[in-house]
Tab-separated table of N, CA and C in Angstrom:
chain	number	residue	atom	x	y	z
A	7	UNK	N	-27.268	-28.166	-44.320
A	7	UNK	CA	-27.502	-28.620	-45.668
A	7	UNK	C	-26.186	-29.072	-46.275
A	8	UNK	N	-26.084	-29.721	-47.582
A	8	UNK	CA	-25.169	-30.301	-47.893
A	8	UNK	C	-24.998	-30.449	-49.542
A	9	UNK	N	-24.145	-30.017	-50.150
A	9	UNK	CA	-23.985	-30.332	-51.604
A	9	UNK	C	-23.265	-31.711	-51.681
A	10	UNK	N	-23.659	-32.100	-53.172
A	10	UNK	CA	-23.294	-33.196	-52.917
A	10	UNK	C	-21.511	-32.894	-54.298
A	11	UNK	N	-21.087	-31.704	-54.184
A	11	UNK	CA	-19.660	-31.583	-54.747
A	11	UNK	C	-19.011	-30.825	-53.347
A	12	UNK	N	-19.785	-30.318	-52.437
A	12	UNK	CA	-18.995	-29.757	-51.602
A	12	UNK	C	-18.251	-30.887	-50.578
A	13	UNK	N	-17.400	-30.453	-49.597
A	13	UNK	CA	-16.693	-31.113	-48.902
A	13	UNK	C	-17.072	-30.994	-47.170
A	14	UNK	N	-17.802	-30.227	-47.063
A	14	UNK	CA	-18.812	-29.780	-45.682
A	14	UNK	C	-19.699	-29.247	-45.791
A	15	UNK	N	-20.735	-29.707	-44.311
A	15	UNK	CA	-21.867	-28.829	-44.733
A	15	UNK	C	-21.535	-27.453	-44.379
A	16	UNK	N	-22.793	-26.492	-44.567
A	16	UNK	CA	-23.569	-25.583	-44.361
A	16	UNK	C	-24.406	-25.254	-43.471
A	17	UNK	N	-24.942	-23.750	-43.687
A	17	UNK	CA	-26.240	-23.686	-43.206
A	17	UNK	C	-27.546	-22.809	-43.808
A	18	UNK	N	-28.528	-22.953	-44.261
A	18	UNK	CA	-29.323	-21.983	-45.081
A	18	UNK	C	-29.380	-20.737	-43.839
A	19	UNK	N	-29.354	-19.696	-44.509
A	19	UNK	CA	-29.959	-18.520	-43.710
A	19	UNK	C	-30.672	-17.797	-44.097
A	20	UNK	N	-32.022	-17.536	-43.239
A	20	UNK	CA	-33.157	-17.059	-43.839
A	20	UNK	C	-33.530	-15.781	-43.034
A	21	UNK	N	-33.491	-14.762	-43.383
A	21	UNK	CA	-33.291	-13.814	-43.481
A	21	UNK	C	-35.088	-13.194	-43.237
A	22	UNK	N	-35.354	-12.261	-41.495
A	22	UNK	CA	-36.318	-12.123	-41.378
A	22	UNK	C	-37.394	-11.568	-41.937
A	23	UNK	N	-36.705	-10.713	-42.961
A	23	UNK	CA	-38.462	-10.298	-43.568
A	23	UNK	C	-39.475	-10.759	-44.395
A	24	UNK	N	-40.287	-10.183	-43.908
A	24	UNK	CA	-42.234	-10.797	-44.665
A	24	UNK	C	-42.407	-12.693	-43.964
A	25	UNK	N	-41.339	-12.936	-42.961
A	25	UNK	CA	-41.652	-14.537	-42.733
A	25	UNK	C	-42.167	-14.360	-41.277
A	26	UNK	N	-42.705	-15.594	-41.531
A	26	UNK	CA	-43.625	-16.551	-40.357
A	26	UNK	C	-42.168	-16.715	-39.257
A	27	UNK	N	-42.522	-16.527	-37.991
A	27	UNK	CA	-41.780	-16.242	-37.336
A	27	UNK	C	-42.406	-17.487	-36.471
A	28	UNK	N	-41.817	-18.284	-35.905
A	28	UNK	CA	-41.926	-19.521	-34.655
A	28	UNK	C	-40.049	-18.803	-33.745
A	29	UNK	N	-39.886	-19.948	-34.030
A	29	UNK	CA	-38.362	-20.816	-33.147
A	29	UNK	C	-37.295	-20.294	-33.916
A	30	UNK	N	-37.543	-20.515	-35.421
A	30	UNK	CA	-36.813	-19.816	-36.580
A	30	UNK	C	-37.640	-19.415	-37.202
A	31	UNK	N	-36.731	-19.016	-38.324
A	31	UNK	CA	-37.979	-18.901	-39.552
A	31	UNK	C	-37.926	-19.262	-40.643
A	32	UNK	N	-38.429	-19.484	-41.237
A	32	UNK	CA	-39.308	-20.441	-42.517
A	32	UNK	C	-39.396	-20.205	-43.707
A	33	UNK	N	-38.072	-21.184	-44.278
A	33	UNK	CA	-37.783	-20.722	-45.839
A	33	UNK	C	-38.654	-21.064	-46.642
A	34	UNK	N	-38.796	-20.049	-47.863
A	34	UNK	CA	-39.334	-20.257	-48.951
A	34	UNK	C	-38.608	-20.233	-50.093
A	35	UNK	N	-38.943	-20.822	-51.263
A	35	UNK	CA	-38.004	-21.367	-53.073
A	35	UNK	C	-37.256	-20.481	-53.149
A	36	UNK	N	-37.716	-19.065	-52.868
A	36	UNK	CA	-36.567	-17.693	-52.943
A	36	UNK	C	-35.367	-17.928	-52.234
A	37	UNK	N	-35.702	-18.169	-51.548
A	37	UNK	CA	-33.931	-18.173	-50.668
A	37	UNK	C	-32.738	-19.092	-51.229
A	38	UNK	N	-32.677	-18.234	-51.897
A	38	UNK	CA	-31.711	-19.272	-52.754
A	38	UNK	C	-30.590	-18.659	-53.103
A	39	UNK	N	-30.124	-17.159	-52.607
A	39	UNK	CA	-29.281	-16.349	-53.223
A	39	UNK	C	-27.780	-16.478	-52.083
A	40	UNK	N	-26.725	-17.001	-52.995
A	40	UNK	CA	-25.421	-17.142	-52.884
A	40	UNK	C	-24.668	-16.409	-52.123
A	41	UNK	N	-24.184	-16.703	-50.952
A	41	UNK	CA	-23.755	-16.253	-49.696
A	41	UNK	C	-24.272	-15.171	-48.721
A	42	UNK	N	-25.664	-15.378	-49.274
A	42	UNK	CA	-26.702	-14.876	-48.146
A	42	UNK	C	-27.804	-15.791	-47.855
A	43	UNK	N	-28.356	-16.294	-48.606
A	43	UNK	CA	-29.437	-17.517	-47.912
A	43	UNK	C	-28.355	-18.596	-48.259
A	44	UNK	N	-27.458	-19.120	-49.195
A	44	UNK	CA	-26.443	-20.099	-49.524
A	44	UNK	C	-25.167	-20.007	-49.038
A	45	UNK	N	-24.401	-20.354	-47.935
A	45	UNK	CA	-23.153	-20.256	-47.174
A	45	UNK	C	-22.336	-21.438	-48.226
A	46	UNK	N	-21.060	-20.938	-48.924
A	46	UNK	CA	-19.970	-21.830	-49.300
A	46	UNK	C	-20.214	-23.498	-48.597
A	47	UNK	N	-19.746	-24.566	-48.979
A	47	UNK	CA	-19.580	-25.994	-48.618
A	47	UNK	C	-17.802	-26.641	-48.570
A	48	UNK	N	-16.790	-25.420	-47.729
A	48	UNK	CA	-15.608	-25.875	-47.653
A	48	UNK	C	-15.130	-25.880	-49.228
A	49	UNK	N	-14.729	-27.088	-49.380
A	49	UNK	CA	-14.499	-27.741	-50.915
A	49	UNK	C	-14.593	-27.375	-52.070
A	50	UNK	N	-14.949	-27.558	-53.267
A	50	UNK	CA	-15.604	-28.318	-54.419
A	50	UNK	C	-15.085	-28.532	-54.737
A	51	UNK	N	-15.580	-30.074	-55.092
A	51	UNK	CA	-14.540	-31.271	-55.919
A	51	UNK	C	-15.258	-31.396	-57.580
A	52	UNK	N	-16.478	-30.118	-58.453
A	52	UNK	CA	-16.900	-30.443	-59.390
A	52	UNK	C	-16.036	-30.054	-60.624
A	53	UNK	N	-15.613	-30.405	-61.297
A	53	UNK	CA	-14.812	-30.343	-62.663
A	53	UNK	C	-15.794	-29.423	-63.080
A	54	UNK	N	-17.165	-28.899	-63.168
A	54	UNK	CA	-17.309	-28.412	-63.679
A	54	UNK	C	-17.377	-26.506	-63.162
A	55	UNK	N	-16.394	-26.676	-62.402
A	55	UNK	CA	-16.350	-25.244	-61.774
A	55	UNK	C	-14.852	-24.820	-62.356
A	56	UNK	N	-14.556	-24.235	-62.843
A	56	UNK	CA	-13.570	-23.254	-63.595
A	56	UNK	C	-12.296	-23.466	-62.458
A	57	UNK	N	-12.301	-23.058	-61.540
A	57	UNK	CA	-11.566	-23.168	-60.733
A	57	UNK	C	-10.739	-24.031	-60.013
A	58	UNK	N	-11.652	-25.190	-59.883
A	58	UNK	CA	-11.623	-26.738	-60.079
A	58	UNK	C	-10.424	-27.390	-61.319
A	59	UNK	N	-11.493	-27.300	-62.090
A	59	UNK	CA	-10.600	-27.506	-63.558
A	59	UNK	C	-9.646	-27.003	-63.924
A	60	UNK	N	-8.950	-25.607	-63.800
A	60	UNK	CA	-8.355	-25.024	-63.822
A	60	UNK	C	-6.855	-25.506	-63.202
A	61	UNK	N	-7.367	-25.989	-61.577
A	61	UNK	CA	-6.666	-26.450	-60.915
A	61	UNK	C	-6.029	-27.514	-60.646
A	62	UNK	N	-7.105	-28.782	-61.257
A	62	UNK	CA	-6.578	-30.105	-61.832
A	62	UNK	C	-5.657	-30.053	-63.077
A	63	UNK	N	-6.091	-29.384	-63.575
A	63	UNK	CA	-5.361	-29.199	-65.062
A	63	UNK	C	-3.662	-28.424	-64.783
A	64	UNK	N	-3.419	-27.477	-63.930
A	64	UNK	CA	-2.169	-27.495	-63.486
A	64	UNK	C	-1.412	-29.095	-62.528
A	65	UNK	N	-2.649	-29.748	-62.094
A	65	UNK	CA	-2.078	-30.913	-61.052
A	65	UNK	C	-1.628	-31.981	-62.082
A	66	UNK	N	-1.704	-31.992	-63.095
A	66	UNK	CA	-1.606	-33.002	-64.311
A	66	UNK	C	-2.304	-33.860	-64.174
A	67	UNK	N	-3.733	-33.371	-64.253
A	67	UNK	CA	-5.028	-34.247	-63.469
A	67	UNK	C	-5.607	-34.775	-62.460
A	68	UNK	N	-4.988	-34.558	-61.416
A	68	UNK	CA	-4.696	-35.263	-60.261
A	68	UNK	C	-5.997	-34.202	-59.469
A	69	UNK	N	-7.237	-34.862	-59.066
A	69	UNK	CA	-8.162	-33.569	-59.075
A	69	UNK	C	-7.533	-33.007	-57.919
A	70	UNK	N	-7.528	-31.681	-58.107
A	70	UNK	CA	-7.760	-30.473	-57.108
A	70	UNK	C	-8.769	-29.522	-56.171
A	71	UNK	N	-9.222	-30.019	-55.433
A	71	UNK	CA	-10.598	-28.844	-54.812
A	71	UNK	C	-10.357	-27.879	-54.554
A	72	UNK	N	-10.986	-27.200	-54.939
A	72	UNK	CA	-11.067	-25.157	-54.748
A	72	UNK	C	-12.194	-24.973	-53.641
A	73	UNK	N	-11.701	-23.515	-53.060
A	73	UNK	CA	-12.731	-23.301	-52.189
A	73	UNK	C	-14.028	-23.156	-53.031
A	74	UNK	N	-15.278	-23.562	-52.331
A	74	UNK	CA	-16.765	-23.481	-52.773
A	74	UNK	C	-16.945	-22.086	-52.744
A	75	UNK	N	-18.081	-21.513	-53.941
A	75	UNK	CA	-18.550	-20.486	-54.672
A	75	UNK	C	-19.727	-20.538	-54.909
A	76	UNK	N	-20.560	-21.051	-54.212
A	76	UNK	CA	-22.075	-21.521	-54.420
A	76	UNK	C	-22.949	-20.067	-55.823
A	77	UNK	N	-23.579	-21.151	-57.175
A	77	UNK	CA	-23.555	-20.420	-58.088
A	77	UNK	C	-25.389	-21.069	-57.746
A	78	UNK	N	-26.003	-20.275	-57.395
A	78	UNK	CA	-27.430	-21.183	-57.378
A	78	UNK	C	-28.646	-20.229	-58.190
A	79	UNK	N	-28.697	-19.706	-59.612
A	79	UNK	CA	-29.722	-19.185	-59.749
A	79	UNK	C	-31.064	-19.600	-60.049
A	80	UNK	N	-31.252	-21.059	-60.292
A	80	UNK	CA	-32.855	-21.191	-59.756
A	80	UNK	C	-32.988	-21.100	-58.704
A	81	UNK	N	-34.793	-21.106	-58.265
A	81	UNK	CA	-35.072	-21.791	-57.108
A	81	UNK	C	-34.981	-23.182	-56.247
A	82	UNK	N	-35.336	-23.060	-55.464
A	82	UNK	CA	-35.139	-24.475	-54.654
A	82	UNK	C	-36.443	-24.891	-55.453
A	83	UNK	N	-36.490	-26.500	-55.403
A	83	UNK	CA	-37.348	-27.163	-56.034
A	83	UNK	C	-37.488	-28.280	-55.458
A	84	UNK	N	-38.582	-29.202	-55.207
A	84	UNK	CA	-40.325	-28.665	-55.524
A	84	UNK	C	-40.054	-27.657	-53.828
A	85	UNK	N	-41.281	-27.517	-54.188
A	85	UNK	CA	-41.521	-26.478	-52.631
A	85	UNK	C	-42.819	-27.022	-52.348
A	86	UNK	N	-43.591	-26.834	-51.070
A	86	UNK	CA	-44.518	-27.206	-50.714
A	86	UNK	C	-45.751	-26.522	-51.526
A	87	UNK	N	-46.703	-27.756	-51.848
A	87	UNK	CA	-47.797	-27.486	-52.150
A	87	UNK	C	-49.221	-26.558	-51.673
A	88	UNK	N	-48.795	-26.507	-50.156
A	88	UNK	CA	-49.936	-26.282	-49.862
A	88	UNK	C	-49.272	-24.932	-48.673
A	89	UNK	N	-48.267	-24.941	-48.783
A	89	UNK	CA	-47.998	-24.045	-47.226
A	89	UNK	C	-47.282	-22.776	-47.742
A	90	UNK	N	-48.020	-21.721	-48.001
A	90	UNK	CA	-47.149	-20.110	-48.386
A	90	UNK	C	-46.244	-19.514	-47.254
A	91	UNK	N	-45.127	-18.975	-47.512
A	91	UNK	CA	-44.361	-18.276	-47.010
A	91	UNK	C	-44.240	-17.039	-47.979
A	92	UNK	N	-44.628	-15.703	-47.502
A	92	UNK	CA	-44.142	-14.750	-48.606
A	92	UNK	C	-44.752	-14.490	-50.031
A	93	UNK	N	-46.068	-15.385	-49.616
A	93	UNK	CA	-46.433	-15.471	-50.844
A	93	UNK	C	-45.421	-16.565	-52.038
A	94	UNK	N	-44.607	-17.441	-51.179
A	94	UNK	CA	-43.717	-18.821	-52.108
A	94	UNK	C	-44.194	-19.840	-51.551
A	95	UNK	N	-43.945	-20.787	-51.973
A	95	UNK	CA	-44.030	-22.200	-51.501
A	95	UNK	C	-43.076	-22.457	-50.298
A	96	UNK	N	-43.113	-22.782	-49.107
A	96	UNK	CA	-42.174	-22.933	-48.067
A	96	UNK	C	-41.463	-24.019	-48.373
A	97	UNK	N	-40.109	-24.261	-47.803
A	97	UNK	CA	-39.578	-25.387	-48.475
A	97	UNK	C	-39.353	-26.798	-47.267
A	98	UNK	N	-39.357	-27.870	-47.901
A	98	UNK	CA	-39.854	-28.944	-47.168
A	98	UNK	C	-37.984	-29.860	-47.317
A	99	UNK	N	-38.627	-31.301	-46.271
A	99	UNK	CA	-37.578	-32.103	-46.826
A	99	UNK	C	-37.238	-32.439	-47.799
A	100	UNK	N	-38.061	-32.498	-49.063
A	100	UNK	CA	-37.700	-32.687	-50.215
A	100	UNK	C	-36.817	-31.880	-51.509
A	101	UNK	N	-37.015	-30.579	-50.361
A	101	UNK	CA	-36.731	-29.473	-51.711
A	101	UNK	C	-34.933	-29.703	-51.827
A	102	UNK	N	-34.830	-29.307	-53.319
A	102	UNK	CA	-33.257	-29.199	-53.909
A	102	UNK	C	-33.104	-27.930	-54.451
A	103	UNK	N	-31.738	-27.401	-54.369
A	103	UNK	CA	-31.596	-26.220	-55.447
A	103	UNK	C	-30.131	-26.654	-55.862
A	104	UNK	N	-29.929	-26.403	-56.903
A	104	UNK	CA	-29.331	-26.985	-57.775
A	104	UNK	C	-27.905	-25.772	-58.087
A	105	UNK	N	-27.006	-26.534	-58.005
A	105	UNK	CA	-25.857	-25.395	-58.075
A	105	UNK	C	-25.380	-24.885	-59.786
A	106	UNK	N	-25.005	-23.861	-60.436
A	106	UNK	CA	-24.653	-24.012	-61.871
A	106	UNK	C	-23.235	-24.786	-62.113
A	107	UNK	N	-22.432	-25.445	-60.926
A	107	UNK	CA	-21.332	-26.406	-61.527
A	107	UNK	C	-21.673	-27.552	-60.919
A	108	UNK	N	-22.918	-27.924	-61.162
A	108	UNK	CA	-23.674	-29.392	-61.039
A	108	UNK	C	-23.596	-29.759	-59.647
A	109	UNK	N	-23.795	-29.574	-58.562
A	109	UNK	CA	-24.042	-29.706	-57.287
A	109	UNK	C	-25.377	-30.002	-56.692
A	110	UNK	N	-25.678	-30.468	-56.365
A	110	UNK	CA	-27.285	-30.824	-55.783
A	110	UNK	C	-27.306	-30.240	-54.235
A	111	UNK	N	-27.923	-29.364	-54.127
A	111	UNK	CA	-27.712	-28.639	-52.543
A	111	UNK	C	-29.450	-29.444	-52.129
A	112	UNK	N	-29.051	-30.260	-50.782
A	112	UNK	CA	-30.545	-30.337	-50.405
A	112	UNK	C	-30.253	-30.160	-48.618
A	113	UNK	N	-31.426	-30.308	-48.307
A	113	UNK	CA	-31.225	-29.723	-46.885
A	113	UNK	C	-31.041	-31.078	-45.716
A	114	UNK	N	-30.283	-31.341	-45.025
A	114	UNK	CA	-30.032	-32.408	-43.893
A	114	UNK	C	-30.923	-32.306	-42.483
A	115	UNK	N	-31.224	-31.116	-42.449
A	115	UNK	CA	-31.786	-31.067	-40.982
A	115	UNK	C	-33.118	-30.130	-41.395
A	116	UNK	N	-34.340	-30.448	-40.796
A	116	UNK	CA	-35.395	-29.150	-41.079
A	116	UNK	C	-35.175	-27.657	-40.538
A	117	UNK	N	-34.133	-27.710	-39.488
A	117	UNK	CA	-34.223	-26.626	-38.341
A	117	UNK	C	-35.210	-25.969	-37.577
A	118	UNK	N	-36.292	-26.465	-38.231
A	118	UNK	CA	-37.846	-26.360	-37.745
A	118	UNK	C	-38.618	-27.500	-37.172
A	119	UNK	N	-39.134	-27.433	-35.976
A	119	UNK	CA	-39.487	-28.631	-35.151
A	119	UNK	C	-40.623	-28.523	-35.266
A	120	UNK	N	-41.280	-26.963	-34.938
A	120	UNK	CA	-42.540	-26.937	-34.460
A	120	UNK	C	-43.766	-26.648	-35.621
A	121	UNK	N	-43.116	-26.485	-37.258
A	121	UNK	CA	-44.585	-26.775	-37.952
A	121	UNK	C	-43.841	-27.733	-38.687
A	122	UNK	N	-44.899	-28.743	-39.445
A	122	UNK	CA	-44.593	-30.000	-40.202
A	122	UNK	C	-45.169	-29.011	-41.923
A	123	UNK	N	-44.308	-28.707	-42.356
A	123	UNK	CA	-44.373	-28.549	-43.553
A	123	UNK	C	-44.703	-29.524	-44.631
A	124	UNK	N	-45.851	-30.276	-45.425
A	124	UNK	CA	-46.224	-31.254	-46.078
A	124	UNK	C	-45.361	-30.918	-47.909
């Protein structure tokens, strides 16, 4: 997966309990919690991360990237309509979760081959 303030990807990690078990297993909107289903992205280049700013602002603007701090307290969004995990919506190619220093985390690869999540 990939933010779009971070400087590398990631990887979601989904964490075995109450899930549908194949090849891997099969996230749902919950997994969204910060350096356990959300691994850091190298970087962040968002001004709006304290640390960031902080750090440009000693560079005499000149931006500075800080290591990533993934701040994600919604859920991932949309989630599938029709396919439960856990009693959540499982999450598809479409889903985003959204970082609190404006980052758009969405996913690059399904890691799942063998069900087609709609």
């Amino acid at each position: 997966m990939q933010c779009s303030f971070g400087a590398a990807p990631s990887v979601l990690n989904v964490l075995p309990a109450n899930r549908t078990m194949t090849a891997m297993p099969i996230a749902n909107i919950m997994d969204n919690k910060p350096f356990v289903n959300i691994m850091p992205f190298g970087m962040c280049n968002s001004m709006a991360n304290p640390l960031v700013a902080s750090a440009t602002a000693a560079a005499f603007g000149a931006l500075t990237p800080m290591p990533c701090a993934p701040v994600t307290a919604a859920p991932w969004a949309p989630g599938s309509p029709t396919v439960m995990v856990a009693n959540m919506p499982a999450l598809n190619n479409s889903s985003k979760c959204m970082c609190s220093y404006g980052g758009v985390i969405q996913l690059s690869s399904p890691g799942q081959f063998t069900i087609q999540v709609p």
